[in-house]
GROMACS .gro file of C-alpha atoms in nm:
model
  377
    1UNK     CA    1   1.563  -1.659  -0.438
    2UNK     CA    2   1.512  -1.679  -0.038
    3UNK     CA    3   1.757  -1.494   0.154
    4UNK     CA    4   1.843  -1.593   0.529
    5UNK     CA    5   1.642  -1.450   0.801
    6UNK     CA    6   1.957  -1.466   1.029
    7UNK     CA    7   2.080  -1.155   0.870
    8UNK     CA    8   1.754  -0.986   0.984
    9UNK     CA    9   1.715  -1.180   1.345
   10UNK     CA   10   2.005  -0.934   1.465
   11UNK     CA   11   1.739  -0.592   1.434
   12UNK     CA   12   1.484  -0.624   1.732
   13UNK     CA   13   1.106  -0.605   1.626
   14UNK     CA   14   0.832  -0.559   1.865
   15UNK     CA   15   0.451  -0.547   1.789
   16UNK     CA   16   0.380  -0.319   2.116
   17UNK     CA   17   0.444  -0.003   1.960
   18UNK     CA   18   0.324   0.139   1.618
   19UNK     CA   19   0.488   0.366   1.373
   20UNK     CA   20   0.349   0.723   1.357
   21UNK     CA   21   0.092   0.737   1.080
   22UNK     CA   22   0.283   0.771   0.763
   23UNK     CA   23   0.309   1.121   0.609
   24UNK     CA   24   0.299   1.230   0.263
   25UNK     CA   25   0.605   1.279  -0.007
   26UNK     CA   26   0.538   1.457  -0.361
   27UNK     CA   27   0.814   1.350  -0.545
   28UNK     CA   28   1.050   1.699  -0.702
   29UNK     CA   29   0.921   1.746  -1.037
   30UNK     CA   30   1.251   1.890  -1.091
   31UNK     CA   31   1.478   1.557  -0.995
   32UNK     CA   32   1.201   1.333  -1.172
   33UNK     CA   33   1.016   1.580  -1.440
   34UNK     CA   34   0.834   1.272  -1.638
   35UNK     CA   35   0.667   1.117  -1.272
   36UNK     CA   36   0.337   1.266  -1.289
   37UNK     CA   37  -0.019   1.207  -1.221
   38UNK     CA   38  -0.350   1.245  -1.469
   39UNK     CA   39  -0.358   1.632  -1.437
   40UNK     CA   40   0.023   1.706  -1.422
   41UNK     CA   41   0.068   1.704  -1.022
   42UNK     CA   42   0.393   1.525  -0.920
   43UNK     CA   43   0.373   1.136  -0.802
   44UNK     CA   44   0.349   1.072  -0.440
   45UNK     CA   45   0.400   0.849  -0.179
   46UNK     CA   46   0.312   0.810   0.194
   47UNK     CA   47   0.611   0.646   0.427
   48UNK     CA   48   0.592   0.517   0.735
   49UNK     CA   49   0.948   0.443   0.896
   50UNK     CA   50   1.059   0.102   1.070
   51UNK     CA   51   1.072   0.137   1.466
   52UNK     CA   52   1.301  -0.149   1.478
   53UNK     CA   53   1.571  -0.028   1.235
   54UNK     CA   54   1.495  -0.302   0.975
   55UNK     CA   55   1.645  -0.361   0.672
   56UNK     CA   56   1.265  -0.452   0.538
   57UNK     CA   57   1.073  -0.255   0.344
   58UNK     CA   58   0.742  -0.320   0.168
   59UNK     CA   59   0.601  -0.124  -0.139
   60UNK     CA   60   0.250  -0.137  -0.189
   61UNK     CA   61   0.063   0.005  -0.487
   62UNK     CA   62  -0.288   0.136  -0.474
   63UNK     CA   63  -0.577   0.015  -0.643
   64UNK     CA   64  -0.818   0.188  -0.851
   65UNK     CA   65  -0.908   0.111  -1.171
   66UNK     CA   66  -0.793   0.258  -1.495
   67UNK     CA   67  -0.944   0.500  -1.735
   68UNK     CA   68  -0.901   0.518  -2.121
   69UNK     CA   69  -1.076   0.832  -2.251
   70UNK     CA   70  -1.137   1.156  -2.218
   71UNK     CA   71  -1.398   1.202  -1.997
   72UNK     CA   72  -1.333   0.884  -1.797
   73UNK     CA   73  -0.925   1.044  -1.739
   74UNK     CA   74  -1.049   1.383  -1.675
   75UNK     CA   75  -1.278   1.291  -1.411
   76UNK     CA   76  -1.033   1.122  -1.216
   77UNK     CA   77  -0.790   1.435  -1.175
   78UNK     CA   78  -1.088   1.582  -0.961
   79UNK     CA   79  -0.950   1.318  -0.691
   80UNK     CA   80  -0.671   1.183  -0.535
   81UNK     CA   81  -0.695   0.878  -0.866
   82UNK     CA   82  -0.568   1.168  -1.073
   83UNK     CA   83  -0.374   1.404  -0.880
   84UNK     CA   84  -0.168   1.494  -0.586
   85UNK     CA   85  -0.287   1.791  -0.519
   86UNK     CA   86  -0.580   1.647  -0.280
   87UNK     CA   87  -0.392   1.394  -0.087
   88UNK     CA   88  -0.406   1.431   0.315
   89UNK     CA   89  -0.080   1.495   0.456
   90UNK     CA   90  -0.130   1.109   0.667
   91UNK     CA   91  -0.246   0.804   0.593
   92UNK     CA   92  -0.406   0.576   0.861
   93UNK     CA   93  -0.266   0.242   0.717
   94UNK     CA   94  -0.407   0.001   0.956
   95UNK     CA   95  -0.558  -0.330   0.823
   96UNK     CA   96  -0.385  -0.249   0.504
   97UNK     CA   97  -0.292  -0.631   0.430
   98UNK     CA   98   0.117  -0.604   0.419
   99UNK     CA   99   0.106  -0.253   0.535
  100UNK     CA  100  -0.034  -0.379   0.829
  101UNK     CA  101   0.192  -0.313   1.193
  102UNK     CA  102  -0.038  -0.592   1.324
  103UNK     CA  103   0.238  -0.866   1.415
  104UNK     CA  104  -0.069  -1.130   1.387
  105UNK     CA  105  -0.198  -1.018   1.081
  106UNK     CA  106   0.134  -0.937   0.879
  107UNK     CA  107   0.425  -1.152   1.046
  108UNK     CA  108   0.767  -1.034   0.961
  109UNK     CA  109   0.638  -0.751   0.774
  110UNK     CA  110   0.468  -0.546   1.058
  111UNK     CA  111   0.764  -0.427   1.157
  112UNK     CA  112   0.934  -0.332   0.828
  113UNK     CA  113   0.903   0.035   0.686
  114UNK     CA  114   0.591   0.050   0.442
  115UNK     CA  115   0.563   0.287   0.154
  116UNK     CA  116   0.197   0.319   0.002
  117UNK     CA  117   0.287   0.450  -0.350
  118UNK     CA  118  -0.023   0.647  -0.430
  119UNK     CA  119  -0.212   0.534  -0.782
  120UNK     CA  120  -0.313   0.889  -0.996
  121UNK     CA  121  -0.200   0.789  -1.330
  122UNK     CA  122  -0.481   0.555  -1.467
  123UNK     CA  123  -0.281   0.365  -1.641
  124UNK     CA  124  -0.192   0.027  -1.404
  125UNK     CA  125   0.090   0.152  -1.375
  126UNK     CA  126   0.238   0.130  -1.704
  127UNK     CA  127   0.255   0.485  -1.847
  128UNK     CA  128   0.601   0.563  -1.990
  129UNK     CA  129   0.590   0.992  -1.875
  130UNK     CA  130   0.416   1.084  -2.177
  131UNK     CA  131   0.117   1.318  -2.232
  132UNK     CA  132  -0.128   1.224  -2.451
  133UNK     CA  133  -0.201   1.500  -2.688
  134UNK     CA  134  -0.587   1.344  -2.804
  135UNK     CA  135  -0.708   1.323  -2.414
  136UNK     CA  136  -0.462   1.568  -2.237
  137UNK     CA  137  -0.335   1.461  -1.932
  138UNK     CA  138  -0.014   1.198  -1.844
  139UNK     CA  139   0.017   0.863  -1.844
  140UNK     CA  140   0.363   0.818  -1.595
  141UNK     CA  141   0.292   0.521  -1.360
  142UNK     CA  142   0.578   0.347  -1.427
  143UNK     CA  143   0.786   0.671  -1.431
  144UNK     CA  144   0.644   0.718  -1.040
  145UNK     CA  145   0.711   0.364  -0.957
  146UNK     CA  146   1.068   0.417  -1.088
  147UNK     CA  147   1.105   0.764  -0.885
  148UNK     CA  148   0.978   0.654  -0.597
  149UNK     CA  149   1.201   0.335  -0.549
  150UNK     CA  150   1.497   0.557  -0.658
  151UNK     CA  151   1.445   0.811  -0.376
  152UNK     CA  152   1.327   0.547  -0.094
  153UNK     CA  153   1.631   0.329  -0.165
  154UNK     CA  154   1.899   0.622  -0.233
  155UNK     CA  155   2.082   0.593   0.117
  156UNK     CA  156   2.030   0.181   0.091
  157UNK     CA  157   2.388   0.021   0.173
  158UNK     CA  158   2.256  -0.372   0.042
  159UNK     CA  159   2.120  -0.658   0.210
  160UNK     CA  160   1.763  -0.534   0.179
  161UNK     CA  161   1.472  -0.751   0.196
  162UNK     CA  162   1.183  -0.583  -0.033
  163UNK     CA  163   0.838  -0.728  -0.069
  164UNK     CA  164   0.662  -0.558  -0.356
  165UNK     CA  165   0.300  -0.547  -0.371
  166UNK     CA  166  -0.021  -0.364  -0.459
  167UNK     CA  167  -0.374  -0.469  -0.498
  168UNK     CA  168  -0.615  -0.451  -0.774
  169UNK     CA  169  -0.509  -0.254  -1.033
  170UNK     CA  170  -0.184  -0.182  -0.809
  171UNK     CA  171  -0.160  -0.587  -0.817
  172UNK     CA  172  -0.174  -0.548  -1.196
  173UNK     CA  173   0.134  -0.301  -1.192
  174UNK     CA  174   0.352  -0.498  -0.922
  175UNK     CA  175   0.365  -0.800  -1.139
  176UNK     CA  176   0.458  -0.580  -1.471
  177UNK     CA  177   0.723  -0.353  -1.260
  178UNK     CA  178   0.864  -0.651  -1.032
  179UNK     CA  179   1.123  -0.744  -1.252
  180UNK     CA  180   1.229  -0.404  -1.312
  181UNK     CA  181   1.225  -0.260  -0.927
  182UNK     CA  182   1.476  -0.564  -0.858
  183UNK     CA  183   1.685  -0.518  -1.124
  184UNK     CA  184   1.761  -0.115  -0.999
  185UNK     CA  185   1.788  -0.284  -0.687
  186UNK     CA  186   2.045  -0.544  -0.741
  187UNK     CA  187   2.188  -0.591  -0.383
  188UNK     CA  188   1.908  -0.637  -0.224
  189UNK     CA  189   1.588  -0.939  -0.253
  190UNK     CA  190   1.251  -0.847  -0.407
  191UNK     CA  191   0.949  -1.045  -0.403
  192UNK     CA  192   0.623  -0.966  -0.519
  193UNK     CA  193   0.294  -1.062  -0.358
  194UNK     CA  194   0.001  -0.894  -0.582
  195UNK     CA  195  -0.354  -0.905  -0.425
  196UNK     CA  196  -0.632  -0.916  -0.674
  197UNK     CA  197  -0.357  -0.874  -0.970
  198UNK     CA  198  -0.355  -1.206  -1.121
  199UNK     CA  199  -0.559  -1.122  -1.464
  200UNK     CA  200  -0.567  -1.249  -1.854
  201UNK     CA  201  -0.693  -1.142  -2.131
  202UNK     CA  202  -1.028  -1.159  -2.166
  203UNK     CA  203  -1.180  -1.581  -2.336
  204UNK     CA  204  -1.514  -1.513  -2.345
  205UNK     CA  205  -1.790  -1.247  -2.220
  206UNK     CA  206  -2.116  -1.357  -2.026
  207UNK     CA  207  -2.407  -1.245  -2.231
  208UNK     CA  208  -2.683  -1.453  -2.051
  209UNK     CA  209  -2.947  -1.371  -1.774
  210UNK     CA  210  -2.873  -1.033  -1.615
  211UNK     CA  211  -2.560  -0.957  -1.789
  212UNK     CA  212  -2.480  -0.626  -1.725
  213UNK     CA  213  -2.267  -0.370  -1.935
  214UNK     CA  214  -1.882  -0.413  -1.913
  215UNK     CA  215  -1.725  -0.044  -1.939
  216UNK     CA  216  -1.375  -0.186  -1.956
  217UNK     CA  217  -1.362  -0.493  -2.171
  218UNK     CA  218  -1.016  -0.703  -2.156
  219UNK     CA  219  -1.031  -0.863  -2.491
  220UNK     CA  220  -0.638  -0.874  -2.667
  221UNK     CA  221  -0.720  -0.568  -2.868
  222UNK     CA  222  -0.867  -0.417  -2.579
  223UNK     CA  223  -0.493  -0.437  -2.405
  224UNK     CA  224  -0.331  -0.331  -2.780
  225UNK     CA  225  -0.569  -0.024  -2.730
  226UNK     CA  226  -0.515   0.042  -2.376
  227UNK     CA  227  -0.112   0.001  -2.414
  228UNK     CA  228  -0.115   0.261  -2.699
  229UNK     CA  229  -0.305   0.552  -2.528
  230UNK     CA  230  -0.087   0.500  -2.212
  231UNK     CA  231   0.231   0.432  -2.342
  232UNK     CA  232   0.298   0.191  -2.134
  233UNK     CA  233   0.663   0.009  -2.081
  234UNK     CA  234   0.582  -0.325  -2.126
  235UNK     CA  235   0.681  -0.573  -1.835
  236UNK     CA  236   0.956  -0.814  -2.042
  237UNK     CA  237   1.107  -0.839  -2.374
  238UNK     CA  238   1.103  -1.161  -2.368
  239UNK     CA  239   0.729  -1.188  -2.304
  240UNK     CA  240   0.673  -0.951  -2.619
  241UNK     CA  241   0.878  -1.146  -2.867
  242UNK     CA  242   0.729  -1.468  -2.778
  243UNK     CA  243   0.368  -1.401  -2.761
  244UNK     CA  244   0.098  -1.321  -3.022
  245UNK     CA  245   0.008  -1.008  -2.879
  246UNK     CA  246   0.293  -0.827  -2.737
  247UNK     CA  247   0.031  -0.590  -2.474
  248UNK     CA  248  -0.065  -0.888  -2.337
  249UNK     CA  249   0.220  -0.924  -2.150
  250UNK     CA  250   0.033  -0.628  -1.877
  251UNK     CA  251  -0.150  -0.889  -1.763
  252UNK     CA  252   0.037  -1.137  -1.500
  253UNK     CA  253  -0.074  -1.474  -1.672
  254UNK     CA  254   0.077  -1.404  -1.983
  255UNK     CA  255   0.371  -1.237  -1.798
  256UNK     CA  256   0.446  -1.509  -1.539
  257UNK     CA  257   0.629  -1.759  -1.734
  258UNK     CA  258   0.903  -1.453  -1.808
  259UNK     CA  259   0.883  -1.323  -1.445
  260UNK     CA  260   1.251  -1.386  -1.318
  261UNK     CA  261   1.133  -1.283  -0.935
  262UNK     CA  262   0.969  -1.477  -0.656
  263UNK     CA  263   0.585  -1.468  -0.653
  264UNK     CA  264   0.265  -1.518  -0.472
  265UNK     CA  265  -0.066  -1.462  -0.583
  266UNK     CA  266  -0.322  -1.360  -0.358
  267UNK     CA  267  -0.608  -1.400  -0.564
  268UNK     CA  268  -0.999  -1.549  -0.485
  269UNK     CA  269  -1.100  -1.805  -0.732
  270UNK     CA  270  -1.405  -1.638  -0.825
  271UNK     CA  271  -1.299  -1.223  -0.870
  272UNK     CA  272  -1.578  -1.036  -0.805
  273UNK     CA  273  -1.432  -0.751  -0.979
  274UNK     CA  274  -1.304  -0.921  -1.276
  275UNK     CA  275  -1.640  -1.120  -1.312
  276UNK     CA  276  -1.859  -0.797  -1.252
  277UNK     CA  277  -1.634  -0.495  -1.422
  278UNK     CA  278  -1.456  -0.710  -1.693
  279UNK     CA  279  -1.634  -0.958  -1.792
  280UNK     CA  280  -2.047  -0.842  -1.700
  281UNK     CA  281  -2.211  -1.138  -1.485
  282UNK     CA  282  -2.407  -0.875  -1.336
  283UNK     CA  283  -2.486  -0.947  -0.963
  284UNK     CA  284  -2.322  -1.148  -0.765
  285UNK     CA  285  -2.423  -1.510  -0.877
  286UNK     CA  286  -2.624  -1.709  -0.591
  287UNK     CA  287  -2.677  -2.060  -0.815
  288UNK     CA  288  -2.996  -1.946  -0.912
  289UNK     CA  289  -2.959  -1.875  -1.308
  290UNK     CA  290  -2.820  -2.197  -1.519
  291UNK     CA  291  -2.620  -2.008  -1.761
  292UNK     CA  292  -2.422  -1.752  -1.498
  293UNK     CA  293  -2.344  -2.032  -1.308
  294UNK     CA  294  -2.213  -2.227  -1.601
  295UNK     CA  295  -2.031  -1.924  -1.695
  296UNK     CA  296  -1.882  -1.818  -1.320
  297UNK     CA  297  -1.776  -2.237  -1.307
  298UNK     CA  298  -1.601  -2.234  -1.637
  299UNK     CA  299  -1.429  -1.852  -1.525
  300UNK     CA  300  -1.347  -2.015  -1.204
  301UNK     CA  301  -1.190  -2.318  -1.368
  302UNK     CA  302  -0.974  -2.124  -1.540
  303UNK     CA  303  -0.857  -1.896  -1.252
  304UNK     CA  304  -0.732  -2.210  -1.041
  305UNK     CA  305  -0.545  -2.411  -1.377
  306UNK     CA  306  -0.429  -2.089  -1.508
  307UNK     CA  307  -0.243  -1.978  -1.106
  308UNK     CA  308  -0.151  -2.373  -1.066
  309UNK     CA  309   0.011  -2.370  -1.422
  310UNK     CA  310   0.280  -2.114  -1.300
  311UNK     CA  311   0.342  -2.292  -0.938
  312UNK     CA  312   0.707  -2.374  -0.880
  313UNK     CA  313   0.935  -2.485  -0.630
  314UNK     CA  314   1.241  -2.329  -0.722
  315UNK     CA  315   1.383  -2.627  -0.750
  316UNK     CA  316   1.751  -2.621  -0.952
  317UNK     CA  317   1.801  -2.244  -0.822
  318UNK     CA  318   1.486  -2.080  -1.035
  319UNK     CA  319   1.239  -1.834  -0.928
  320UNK     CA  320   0.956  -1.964  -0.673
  321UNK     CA  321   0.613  -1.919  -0.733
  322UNK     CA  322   0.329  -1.922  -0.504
  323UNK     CA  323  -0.029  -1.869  -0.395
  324UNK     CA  324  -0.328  -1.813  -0.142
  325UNK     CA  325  -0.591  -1.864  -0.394
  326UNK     CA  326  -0.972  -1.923  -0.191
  327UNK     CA  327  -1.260  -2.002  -0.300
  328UNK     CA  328  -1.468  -1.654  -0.198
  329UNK     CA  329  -1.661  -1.389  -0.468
  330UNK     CA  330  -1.453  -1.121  -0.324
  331UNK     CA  331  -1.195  -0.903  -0.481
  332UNK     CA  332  -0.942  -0.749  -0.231
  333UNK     CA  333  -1.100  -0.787   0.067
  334UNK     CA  334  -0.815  -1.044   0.232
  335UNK     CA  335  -0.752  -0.995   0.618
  336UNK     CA  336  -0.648  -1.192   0.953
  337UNK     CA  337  -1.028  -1.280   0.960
  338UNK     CA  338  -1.090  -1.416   0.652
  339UNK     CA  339  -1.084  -1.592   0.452
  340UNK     CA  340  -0.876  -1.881   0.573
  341UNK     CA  341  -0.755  -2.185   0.457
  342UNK     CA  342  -0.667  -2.503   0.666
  343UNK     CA  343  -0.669  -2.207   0.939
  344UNK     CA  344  -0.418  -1.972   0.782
  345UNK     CA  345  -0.471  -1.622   0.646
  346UNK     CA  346  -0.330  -1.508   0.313
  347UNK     CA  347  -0.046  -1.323   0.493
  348UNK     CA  348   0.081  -1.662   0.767
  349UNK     CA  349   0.026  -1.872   0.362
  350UNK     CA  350   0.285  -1.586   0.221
  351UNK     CA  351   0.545  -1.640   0.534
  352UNK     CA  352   0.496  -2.033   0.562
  353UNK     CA  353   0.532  -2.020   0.198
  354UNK     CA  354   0.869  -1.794   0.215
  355UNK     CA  355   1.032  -1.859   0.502
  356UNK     CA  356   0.953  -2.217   0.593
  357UNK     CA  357   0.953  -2.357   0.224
  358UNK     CA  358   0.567  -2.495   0.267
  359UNK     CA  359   0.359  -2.627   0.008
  360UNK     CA  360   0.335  -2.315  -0.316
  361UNK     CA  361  -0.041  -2.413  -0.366
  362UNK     CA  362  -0.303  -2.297  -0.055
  363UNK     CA  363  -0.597  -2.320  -0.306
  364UNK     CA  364  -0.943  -2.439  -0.205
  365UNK     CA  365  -1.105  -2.741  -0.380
  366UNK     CA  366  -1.508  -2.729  -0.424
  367UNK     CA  367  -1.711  -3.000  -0.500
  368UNK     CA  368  -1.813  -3.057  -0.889
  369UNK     CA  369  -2.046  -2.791  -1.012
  370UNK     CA  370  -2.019  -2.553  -0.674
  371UNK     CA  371  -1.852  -2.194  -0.648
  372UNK     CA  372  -1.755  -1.974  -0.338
  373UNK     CA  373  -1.741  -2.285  -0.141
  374UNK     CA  374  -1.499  -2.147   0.151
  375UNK     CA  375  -1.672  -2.159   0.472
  376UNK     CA  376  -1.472  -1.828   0.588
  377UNK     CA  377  -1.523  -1.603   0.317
   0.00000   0.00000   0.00000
């Protein structure tokens, strides 16, 4: 549901001044004992407050992967992808899509306050507190997304705008958790707008000319496995009684159709991530070999139906879903620069989209049997 931007016209915003860099909050392991990252550290945070005494806020959850044994969970508590312990005490946020305090690049949200919640759990996310006895460390994303919203919003007095975001793997965990964060915030509107976080279960795997290995397959089972070592709160109940495979529901295109929140995908029709990591086309496909092109095409087919399946207008009262969906190999790499379509960047698509009530699709068309067509990328 849209709310009306008169209630927020009435709070001054200016673009000629910037925030101080945002600074650094470990979240009491004594108020919120189950938020932890990999190696036991407490979940954390960076803030960095409105100038223009907004009632905006954005959350945005880092990227980074996800890891689903021993060695792969260990190694990531030796950085800030698995504990708190080696975070800086400030963040330099700038060009950080909707962290951005760029008026140009991130209108209406430049001036709002932006919380980067910091991604150490390995888990997308999901992880219900819980240490896992066979690997050893704690799977408690959603337990930090849950403490950190509690203790941002705790002096909140209702009539909050919130857009809720994240990118990669942070994309993955603000379309399970959306639901969820606006629930515990009931007065106030939340509306998610993943980057790189629109994802399936894996169809098929590319085993042609220069596959390479895929460490982190996406199969069904792969998701059954992955949901069991983290623990993970799955996003809807109504998702898991109606589907085949209940952990499915992690990813945001089995998900969608339960979603109850506004949405808009910012997502490149060809994933270089997804296509490389998850699914092993090995480089990054020029044309040149018959059967990766065949394969990226048919991939790329089903990223555009699969996003355009789950447009909506709202219409009647219901949820509103959206996207900025180009045709670039890229992954999260979405700024005022590039890529564009019919001039706009992903963030003026979001706001048109929003506030203005403008078209939900901003996807690129190629011509038959052509990829990465976007001039701009």
């Amino acid at each position: 549901m849209r709310f009306s931007l008169l209630s927020l016209l009435i709070f001054p915003a200016s673009s000629a001044s910037l925030s101080p860099p945002p600074t650094l909050t470990k979240l009491s392991l004594y108020d919120f004992p189950s938020a932890r990252c990999l190696d036991g550290s407490p979940g954390a945070y960076y803030v960095a407050p409105s100038l223009s005494d907004s009632r905006k806020f954005v959350f945005s959850l880092q990227g980074g992967g996800e890891c689903t044994g021993l060695e792969d969970c260990k190694d990531r508590t030796k950085g800030d992808l698995g504990s708190s312990d080696h975070l800086a005490s400030t963040m330099d946020i700038s060009g950080q899509r909707f962290l951005s305090q760029d008026e140009d690049e991130n209108p209406f949200w430049f001036d709002a306050t932006h919380v980067r919640v910091m991604y150490c759990s390995g888990d997308l996310f999901s992880g219900n507190g819980s240490i896992n006895e066979d690997i050893g460390v704690f799977f408690s994303g959603a337990k930090i997304i849950d403490a950190v919203v509690k203790e941002v919003s705790k002096d909140w007095e209702g009539g909050e705008v919130v857009l809720w975001t994240g990118e990669s793997a942070g994309g993955i965990g603000a379309m399970m958790s959306v639901d969820r964060v606006a629930k515990s915030l009931s007065n106030s509107t939340v509306v998610a707008a993943p980057v790189a976080g629109f994802y399936w279960p894996t169809l098929s795997e590319y085993h042609g000319e220069g596959a390479s290995e895929i460490d982190y397959p996406f199969f069904p089972e792969d998701w059954v496995e992955m949901a069991k070592t983290w623990s993970s709160v799955l996003p809807s109940n109504k998702c898991a009684r109606a589907v085949d495979v209940p952990e499915t529901c992690l990813t945001a295109h089995i998900n969608t159709p339960f979603v109850e929140s506004d949405i808009f995908f910012v997502e490149s029709q060809t994933d270089s991530v997804q296509l490389s990591l998850h699914n092993g086309i090995g480089d990054e496909p020029d044309g040149s070999v018959p059967t990766q092109t065949d394969y990226v095409l048919e991939w790329t087919a089903n990223m555009t139906s699969f996003i355009k399946s789950h447009l909506s207008t709202g219409e009647g009262g219901g949820r509103r879903v959206g996207t900025f969906n180009p045709s670039c190999y890229t992954h999260t790499s979405f700024s005022a620069d590039k890529p564009l379509i019919d001039g706009r960047h992903y963030a003026q698509a979001f706001y048109q989209w929003y506030f203005n009530g403008d078209a939900e699709a901003m996807q690129d068309t190629c011509d038959e049997g052509v990829f990465h067509c976007n001039p701009t990328c």
